[in-house]
Amino acid sequence: MKAGGGIWPLYIRRPWWARSGVRVSINGKPVMVDARPGEYMQIRRAWKKGDEVRLDLPMSLYTESMPDDTSMRAILYGPLVLAGRLGKEPVGKRDIPVFVATPATMTDWIHSQPGKADEFVALANGRRIMLSPLYKIYKDREAGEWNFFSAAGWRLEKKKFEGQEVIPLAYPDSIPNSIP
């Protein structure tokens, strides 16, 4: 603030993924703000030169279903899409594990990696799957969408998955740096 201050509102958008635990402080003192995810928080006050606003937006795990198939879901951590690292070899659809779990029990089967704020390990059908933000996976094969089944649903679907022909998913060997 160049002129030294004034009374005016500051609007800060609360991201839709910041579902709980959002905190705002000014000069180290907590400020009460009220806004639902996706709305703007308003702070109206007399501002002074050098005022410092701190915004804490805790991230949490959740899933989003695909529009055309509710059993197919993406796993997210705040705004980050988490993808499973599937190694360097070609992967077929049958090779991608499914989750026999419900999104409501995510903390039972997804755990954070010590010392890595945005890395997780998940258990899918007895396999350990390393989950990382999609933007970090560039040398490995990855899966960003997963089939989720209840235990009863998996008993019905398992034979379909086991009977599938192994069809490798198409992955380019290299991605061009620019498009002509």
XYZ file of N, CA and C in Angstrom:
540
model
N 0.846 -1.162 0.000
C 0.000 0.000 0.000
C 0.898 1.234 0.000
N 0.815 2.015 -1.042
C 1.721 3.149 -1.213
C 1.372 4.332 -0.326
N 0.091 4.670 -0.254
C -0.294 5.907 0.424
C -0.413 5.748 1.929
N -0.270 4.543 2.447
C -0.298 4.371 3.896
C -1.571 3.790 4.445
N -2.560 3.541 3.642
C -3.729 2.851 4.167
C -5.046 3.381 3.674
N -6.099 2.964 4.367
C -7.453 3.337 4.016
C -8.390 2.207 4.385
N -9.667 2.508 4.368
C -10.674 1.485 4.667
C -11.202 0.959 3.341
N -11.037 -0.326 3.130
C -11.548 -0.965 1.932
C -11.626 -2.470 2.150
N -12.475 -3.155 1.372
C -12.596 -4.610 1.521
C -11.554 -5.340 0.685
N -11.039 -6.410 1.244
C -10.163 -7.326 0.520
C -10.967 -8.605 0.315
N -11.054 -9.047 -0.933
C -11.782 -10.274 -1.255
C -10.784 -11.365 -1.601
N -10.925 -12.500 -0.932
C -10.072 -13.655 -1.187
C -10.986 -14.834 -1.492
N -10.765 -15.436 -2.633
C -11.605 -16.569 -3.012
C -11.175 -17.821 -2.264
N -12.146 -18.473 -1.638
C -11.904 -19.759 -0.967
C -12.058 -20.851 -2.023
N -10.978 -21.576 -2.322
C -11.079 -22.614 -3.357
C -12.126 -23.664 -2.995
N -12.746 -24.243 -4.010
C -13.787 -25.238 -3.766
C -13.257 -26.456 -3.041
N -11.951 -26.754 -3.170
C -11.382 -27.940 -2.535
C -10.993 -27.690 -1.073
N -11.018 -26.436 -0.612
C -10.689 -26.111 0.790
C -11.957 -26.282 1.618
N -12.197 -27.491 2.031
C -13.479 -27.827 2.656
C -13.547 -27.511 4.141
N -12.436 -27.603 4.846
C -12.468 -27.306 6.286
C -11.094 -26.832 6.742
N -11.076 -26.144 7.875
C -9.818 -25.715 8.472
C -9.196 -24.473 7.861
N -9.943 -23.739 7.019
C -9.401 -22.522 6.411
C -9.218 -21.466 7.503
N -8.017 -20.860 7.501
C -7.721 -19.825 8.505
C -7.110 -18.609 7.822
N -7.497 -17.430 8.317
C -6.950 -16.172 7.828
C -6.438 -15.405 9.041
N -5.259 -14.809 8.881
C -4.747 -13.935 9.938
C -4.175 -12.678 9.294
N -4.239 -11.597 10.046
C -3.647 -10.336 9.619
C -2.660 -9.925 10.690
N -1.431 -9.755 10.276
C -0.356 -9.390 11.197
C -0.274 -10.360 12.376
N -0.508 -11.651 12.092
C -0.389 -12.688 13.105
C -1.619 -12.891 13.969
N -2.673 -12.095 13.779
C -3.892 -12.227 14.590
C -4.999 -12.859 13.749
N -5.655 -13.906 14.296
C -6.719 -14.573 13.535
C -7.862 -13.615 13.200
N -8.427 -13.801 12.029
C -9.567 -13.008 11.575
C -10.688 -13.970 11.245
N -11.875 -13.696 11.729
C -13.036 -14.531 11.416
C -13.550 -14.148 10.034
N -13.659 -15.133 9.161
C -14.219 -14.928 7.833
C -15.249 -16.021 7.587
N -16.250 -15.695 6.785
C -17.308 -16.656 6.528
C -17.524 -16.769 5.031
N -17.221 -17.912 4.495
C -17.465 -18.190 3.080
C -17.442 -19.689 2.882
N -18.328 -20.157 2.066
C -18.344 -21.568 1.711
C -17.313 -21.806 0.614
N -16.910 -23.069 0.414
C -15.976 -23.356 -0.682
C -16.496 -22.815 -2.011
N -15.606 -22.132 -2.738
C -15.960 -21.537 -4.016
C -16.445 -20.104 -3.919
N -16.646 -19.600 -2.711
C -17.111 -18.226 -2.520
C -15.949 -17.329 -2.099
N -16.219 -16.032 -2.061
C -15.210 -15.063 -1.646
C -15.344 -14.744 -0.171
N -14.206 -14.670 0.496
C -14.146 -14.200 1.877
C -13.886 -12.694 1.800
N -14.600 -11.929 2.610
C -14.405 -10.477 2.607
C -13.792 -10.042 3.935
N -12.723 -9.263 3.840
C -12.106 -8.667 5.033
C -12.157 -7.156 4.812
N -13.013 -6.502 5.560
C -13.137 -5.042 5.455
C -12.553 -4.451 6.725
N -11.596 -3.552 6.546
C -10.929 -2.970 7.705
C -10.138 -1.744 7.284
N -9.605 -1.068 8.262
C -8.670 0.031 7.992
C -7.300 -0.600 7.803
N -6.777 -0.517 6.592
C -5.501 -1.117 6.253
C -4.376 -0.122 6.479
N -3.231 -0.658 6.870
C -2.038 0.171 7.056
C -0.930 -0.367 6.167
N -0.014 0.488 5.822
C 1.141 0.064 5.048
C 1.883 -1.024 5.837
N 2.217 -2.114 5.150
C 2.944 -3.204 5.799
C 2.066 -4.281 6.396
N 0.732 -4.141 6.348
C -0.139 -5.210 6.839
C 0.168 -6.499 6.093
N 0.163 -7.607 6.830
C 0.460 -8.909 6.237
C -0.731 -9.834 6.424
N -1.229 -10.375 5.321
C -2.349 -11.315 5.348
C -1.798 -12.714 5.133
N -2.175 -13.636 6.001
C -1.760 -15.031 5.863
C -3.014 -15.879 5.687
N -2.959 -16.761 4.708
C -4.083 -17.624 4.387
C -3.615 -19.070 4.474
N -4.268 -19.870 5.301
C -3.961 -21.294 5.425
C -5.102 -22.082 4.798
N -4.770 -22.877 3.781
C -5.754 -23.683 3.058
C -5.373 -25.155 3.155
N -5.796 -25.842 4.215
C -5.436 -27.249 4.351
C -6.023 -28.088 3.219
N -5.227 -29.022 2.723
C -5.676 -29.916 1.664
C -6.089 -31.250 2.275
N -7.056 -31.891 1.645
C -7.511 -33.192 2.119
C -7.712 -34.117 0.921
N -7.767 -35.414 1.216
C -8.012 -36.426 0.184
C -9.505 -36.553 -0.091
N -9.849 -36.725 -1.358
C -11.232 -36.983 -1.740
C -11.228 -37.570 -3.147
N -12.375 -38.035 -3.598
C -12.478 -38.575 -4.955
C -13.555 -37.814 -5.719
N -13.421 -37.847 -7.028
C -14.422 -37.280 -7.941
C -14.740 -38.353 -8.967
N -16.037 -38.590 -9.189
C -16.401 -39.616 -10.177
C -16.389 -39.029 -11.584
N -16.183 -39.908 -12.548
C -16.201 -39.515 -13.950
C -17.657 -39.294 -14.365
N -17.904 -38.331 -15.237
C -19.294 -38.003 -15.592
C -20.049 -39.157 -16.246
N -19.347 -40.047 -16.949
C -20.032 -41.120 -17.662
C -19.991 -42.469 -16.943
N -19.305 -42.551 -15.795
C -19.184 -43.827 -15.089
C -18.875 -43.542 -13.623
N -19.871 -43.662 -12.752
C -19.678 -43.311 -11.341
C -18.774 -44.286 -10.596
N -18.533 -45.491 -11.170
C -17.601 -46.410 -10.498
C -16.151 -46.054 -10.815
N -15.930 -45.212 -11.807
C -14.583 -44.757 -12.180
C -14.352 -43.408 -11.510
N -13.293 -43.335 -10.695
C -13.067 -42.129 -9.900
C -11.608 -41.693 -9.984
N -11.401 -40.389 -9.814
C -10.054 -39.826 -9.672
C -9.837 -39.574 -8.191
N -8.596 -39.723 -7.735
C -8.234 -39.436 -6.347
C -7.506 -38.099 -6.350
N -7.951 -37.189 -5.494
C -7.366 -35.849 -5.438
C -6.899 -35.515 -4.030
N -5.930 -34.622 -3.969
C -5.442 -34.083 -2.703
C -5.448 -32.569 -2.885
N -6.448 -31.909 -2.301
C -6.633 -30.489 -2.573
C -6.884 -30.331 -4.062
N -6.143 -29.449 -4.750
C -6.352 -29.259 -6.186
C -5.563 -30.251 -7.051
N -4.793 -31.133 -6.431
C -3.888 -32.017 -7.173
C -4.533 -33.357 -7.500
N -4.466 -33.754 -8.767
C -4.891 -35.101 -9.169
C -3.740 -36.038 -8.827
N -4.046 -37.079 -8.057
C -3.027 -38.071 -7.712
C -3.104 -39.219 -8.708
N -1.978 -39.587 -9.247
C -1.910 -40.692 -10.204
C -1.039 -41.796 -9.616
N -1.346 -43.015 -9.988
C -0.571 -44.160 -9.530
C 0.603 -44.405 -10.446
N 1.753 -44.626 -9.847
C 2.963 -44.964 -10.613
C 2.913 -46.456 -10.932
N 2.875 -46.775 -12.227
C 2.723 -48.165 -12.653
C 3.977 -48.747 -13.276
N 5.099 -48.060 -13.153
C 6.353 -48.578 -13.685
C 6.634 -48.070 -15.080
N 7.659 -48.653 -15.697
C 8.111 -48.183 -17.010
C 7.634 -49.054 -18.165
N 7.200 -50.271 -17.868
C 6.772 -51.203 -18.913
C 5.360 -50.859 -19.383
N 5.015 -51.261 -20.627
C 3.646 -51.039 -21.115
C 2.621 -51.670 -20.177
N 1.489 -51.022 -20.063
C 0.449 -51.435 -19.127
C -0.832 -51.703 -19.892
N -1.488 -52.819 -19.585
C -2.800 -53.121 -20.146
C -3.873 -52.756 -19.144
N -5.105 -52.614 -19.624
C -6.206 -52.226 -18.731
C -6.329 -53.208 -17.566
N -6.129 -54.494 -17.848
C -6.245 -55.500 -16.791
C -5.147 -55.349 -15.738
N -4.045 -54.673 -16.085
C -2.927 -54.500 -15.155
C -3.146 -53.365 -14.157
N -4.149 -52.536 -14.406
C -4.411 -51.409 -13.502
C -5.267 -51.918 -12.358
N -4.789 -51.807 -11.127
C -5.559 -52.329 -10.001
C -6.877 -51.582 -9.815
N -7.821 -52.251 -9.200
C -9.083 -51.615 -8.833
C -9.095 -51.458 -7.313
N -9.919 -50.533 -6.839
C -10.065 -50.332 -5.401
C -11.362 -50.978 -4.955
N -11.247 -51.924 -4.035
C -12.420 -52.524 -3.419
C -12.556 -51.821 -2.071
N -13.198 -50.682 -2.145
C -13.298 -49.795 -0.982
C -14.321 -48.721 -1.306
N -14.632 -47.924 -0.324
C -15.499 -46.780 -0.574
C -14.693 -45.508 -0.333
N -15.003 -44.451 -1.063
C -14.295 -43.190 -0.829
C -14.404 -42.712 0.624
N -15.486 -43.077 1.304
C -15.668 -42.643 2.692
C -14.616 -43.234 3.625
N -14.000 -44.346 3.235
C -13.009 -44.991 4.096
C -11.581 -44.753 3.608
N -11.358 -43.688 2.844
C -10.051 -43.456 2.227
C -8.897 -43.486 3.210
N -9.093 -42.941 4.398
C -7.982 -42.901 5.351
C -7.598 -44.288 5.847
N -8.430 -45.299 5.588
C -8.080 -46.680 5.941
C -7.133 -47.303 4.925
N -7.166 -46.851 3.672
C -6.384 -47.512 2.631
C -5.439 -46.597 1.858
N -5.419 -45.314 2.176
C -4.429 -44.393 1.611
C -3.707 -43.729 2.771
N -2.370 -43.762 2.723
C -1.573 -43.176 3.802
C -0.500 -42.272 3.210
N -0.227 -41.172 3.895
C 0.805 -40.242 3.415
C 2.184 -40.860 3.617
N 3.114 -40.440 2.787
C 4.497 -40.879 2.882
C 5.231 -39.933 3.829
N 5.941 -40.450 4.818
C 6.670 -39.585 5.752
C 7.629 -38.641 5.020
N 7.547 -37.374 5.355
C 8.445 -36.378 4.784
C 8.074 -35.915 3.384
N 6.986 -36.422 2.838
C 6.547 -36.024 1.497
C 5.082 -35.606 1.578
N 4.847 -34.312 1.592
C 3.514 -33.776 1.840
C 2.469 -34.189 0.814
N 2.877 -34.431 -0.433
C 1.894 -34.728 -1.471
C 2.083 -36.108 -2.099
N 2.722 -37.024 -1.389
C 2.936 -38.389 -1.878
C 2.214 -39.356 -0.929
N 1.575 -40.365 -1.515
C 0.778 -41.302 -0.723
C 1.031 -42.722 -1.202
N 0.661 -43.685 -0.371
C 0.660 -45.085 -0.773
C -0.757 -45.600 -0.524
N -1.271 -46.344 -1.502
C -2.621 -46.898 -1.393
C -2.551 -48.403 -1.552
N -3.497 -49.080 -0.956
C -3.611 -50.522 -1.110
C -4.783 -50.802 -2.029
N -4.519 -51.460 -3.164
C -5.556 -51.786 -4.134
C -5.450 -53.257 -4.473
N -6.430 -54.026 -4.034
C -6.433 -55.471 -4.294
C -5.125 -56.130 -3.876
N -4.612 -55.762 -2.738
C -3.400 -56.360 -2.218
C -2.107 -55.777 -2.782
N -2.194 -54.844 -3.721
C -1.008 -54.195 -4.289
C -0.800 -52.842 -3.648
N 0.464 -52.526 -3.416
C 0.816 -51.176 -2.937
C 1.003 -50.296 -4.168
N 0.282 -49.195 -4.208
C 0.361 -48.265 -5.327
C 0.869 -46.939 -4.794
N 1.943 -46.454 -5.383
C 2.468 -45.138 -5.011
C 1.658 -44.082 -5.757
N 1.079 -43.149 -5.024
C 0.294 -42.067 -5.614
C 1.071 -40.767 -5.496
N 1.197 -40.073 -6.610
C 1.912 -38.797 -6.665
C 1.083 -37.820 -7.478
N 1.311 -36.522 -7.292
C 0.626 -35.571 -8.169
C 0.951 -35.896 -9.628
N -0.054 -35.837 -10.464
C 0.104 -36.207 -11.870
C 1.241 -35.439 -12.535
N 1.405 -34.167 -12.186
C 2.444 -33.366 -12.848
C 3.864 -33.851 -12.533
N 4.033 -34.655 -11.490
C 5.362 -35.156 -11.128
C 5.731 -36.453 -11.861
N 4.764 -37.076 -12.501
C 5.014 -38.368 -13.141
C 5.236 -38.132 -14.627
N 6.473 -38.270 -15.052
C 6.763 -38.054 -16.460
C 7.652 -39.140 -17.046
N 8.209 -40.007 -16.233
C 9.053 -41.091 -16.753
C 8.413 -42.455 -16.569
N 7.329 -42.521 -15.818
C 6.655 -43.788 -15.551
C 5.288 -43.818 -16.230
N 4.747 -45.025 -16.377
C 3.358 -45.185 -16.782
C 2.527 -44.792 -15.570
N 1.334 -44.283 -15.834
C 0.519 -43.848 -14.704
C -0.950 -44.129 -14.960
N -1.723 -44.142 -13.882
C -3.179 -44.224 -13.955
C -3.735 -43.118 -13.072
N -4.626 -42.326 -13.617
C -5.228 -41.227 -12.864
C -6.693 -41.462 -12.559
N -7.282 -42.485 -13.174
C -8.674 -42.841 -12.908
C -8.718 -44.307 -12.513
N -9.554 -44.591 -11.538
C -9.572 -45.933 -10.957
C -10.996 -46.441 -10.853
N -11.152 -47.774 -11.026
C -12.442 -48.386 -10.742
C -12.560 -48.598 -9.241
N -13.688 -48.206 -8.690
C -14.003 -48.419 -7.277
C -15.206 -49.344 -7.192
N -15.096 -50.379 -6.351
C -16.191 -51.306 -6.149
C -16.373 -51.582 -4.666
N -17.606 -51.823 -4.270
C -17.862 -52.370 -2.934
C -17.430 -53.834 -2.995
N -17.351 -54.482 -1.842
C -16.949 -55.895 -1.840
C -17.939 -56.727 -2.651
N -19.234 -56.454 -2.488
C -20.248 -57.200 -3.238
C -20.165 -56.873 -4.731
N -19.962 -55.621 -5.056
C -19.834 -55.215 -6.452
C -18.624 -55.839 -7.115
N -17.526 -55.968 -6.374
C -16.319 -56.568 -6.941
C -16.523 -58.051 -7.221
N -17.256 -58.754 -6.360
C -17.520 -60.175 -6.607
C -18.253 -60.347 -7.949
N -19.138 -59.409 -8.289
C -19.870 -59.483 -9.558
C -18.993 -59.083 -10.745
N -18.124 -58.115 -10.564
C -17.326 -57.573 -11.673
C -15.995 -58.292 -11.896
N -15.518 -59.018 -10.899
C -14.186 -59.621 -10.964
C -14.019 -60.516 -12.180
N -15.009 -61.333 -12.493
C -14.904 -62.249 -13.642
C -14.773 -61.472 -14.945
N -15.456 -60.337 -15.063
C -15.343 -59.515 -16.278
C -13.912 -59.011 -16.434
N -13.320 -58.555 -15.319
C -11.956 -58.037 -15.376
C -10.962 -59.143 -15.693
N -11.134 -60.306 -15.073
C -10.199 -61.412 -15.304
C -10.309 -61.942 -16.722
N -11.493 -61.860 -17.321
C -11.683 -62.371 -18.659
C -11.272 -61.411 -19.756
N -10.902 -60.205 -19.403
C -10.526 -59.230 -20.423
C -9.220 -59.608 -21.078
N -9.196 -59.422 -22.360
C -7.960 -59.608 -23.108
C -7.001 -58.500 -22.680
N -5.736 -58.813 -22.578
C -4.765 -57.800 -22.202
C -4.520 -56.900 -23.412
N -5.069 -55.708 -23.346
C -4.920 -54.739 -24.436
C -4.049 -53.606 -23.900
N -2.835 -53.466 -24.410
C -1.978 -52.391 -23.905
C -2.600 -51.028 -24.159
N -2.513 -50.180 -23.169
C -2.964 -48.798 -23.338
C -1.941 -48.072 -24.183
N -2.382 -47.166 -25.003
C -1.481 -46.441 -25.902
C -0.786 -45.316 -25.145
N 0.520 -45.346 -25.147
C 1.328 -44.289 -24.550
C 2.372 -43.862 -25.577
N 2.505 -42.576 -25.830
C 3.581 -42.157 -26.739
C 4.934 -42.368 -26.073
N 5.936 -42.745 -26.876
C 7.291 -42.917 -26.330
C 7.882 -41.581 -25.938
N 7.500 -40.535 -26.635
C 7.978 -39.216 -26.276
C 6.903 -38.202 -26.623
N 6.893 -37.117 -25.915
C 5.938 -36.049 -26.145
C 6.698 -34.895 -26.749
N 6.238 -34.387 -27.915
C 6.974 -33.283 -28.527
C 6.963 -32.047 -27.648
N 8.046 -31.271 -27.740
C 8.130 -30.034 -26.967
C 7.221 -28.953 -27.513
N 6.889 -29.038 -28.779
C 5.993 -28.046 -29.361
C 5.153 -28.703 -30.434
N 4.039 -28.101 -30.706
C 3.144 -28.602 -31.740
C 3.258 -27.645 -32.926
N 3.538 -28.177 -34.133
C 3.714 -27.272 -35.290
C 2.434 -26.537 -35.630
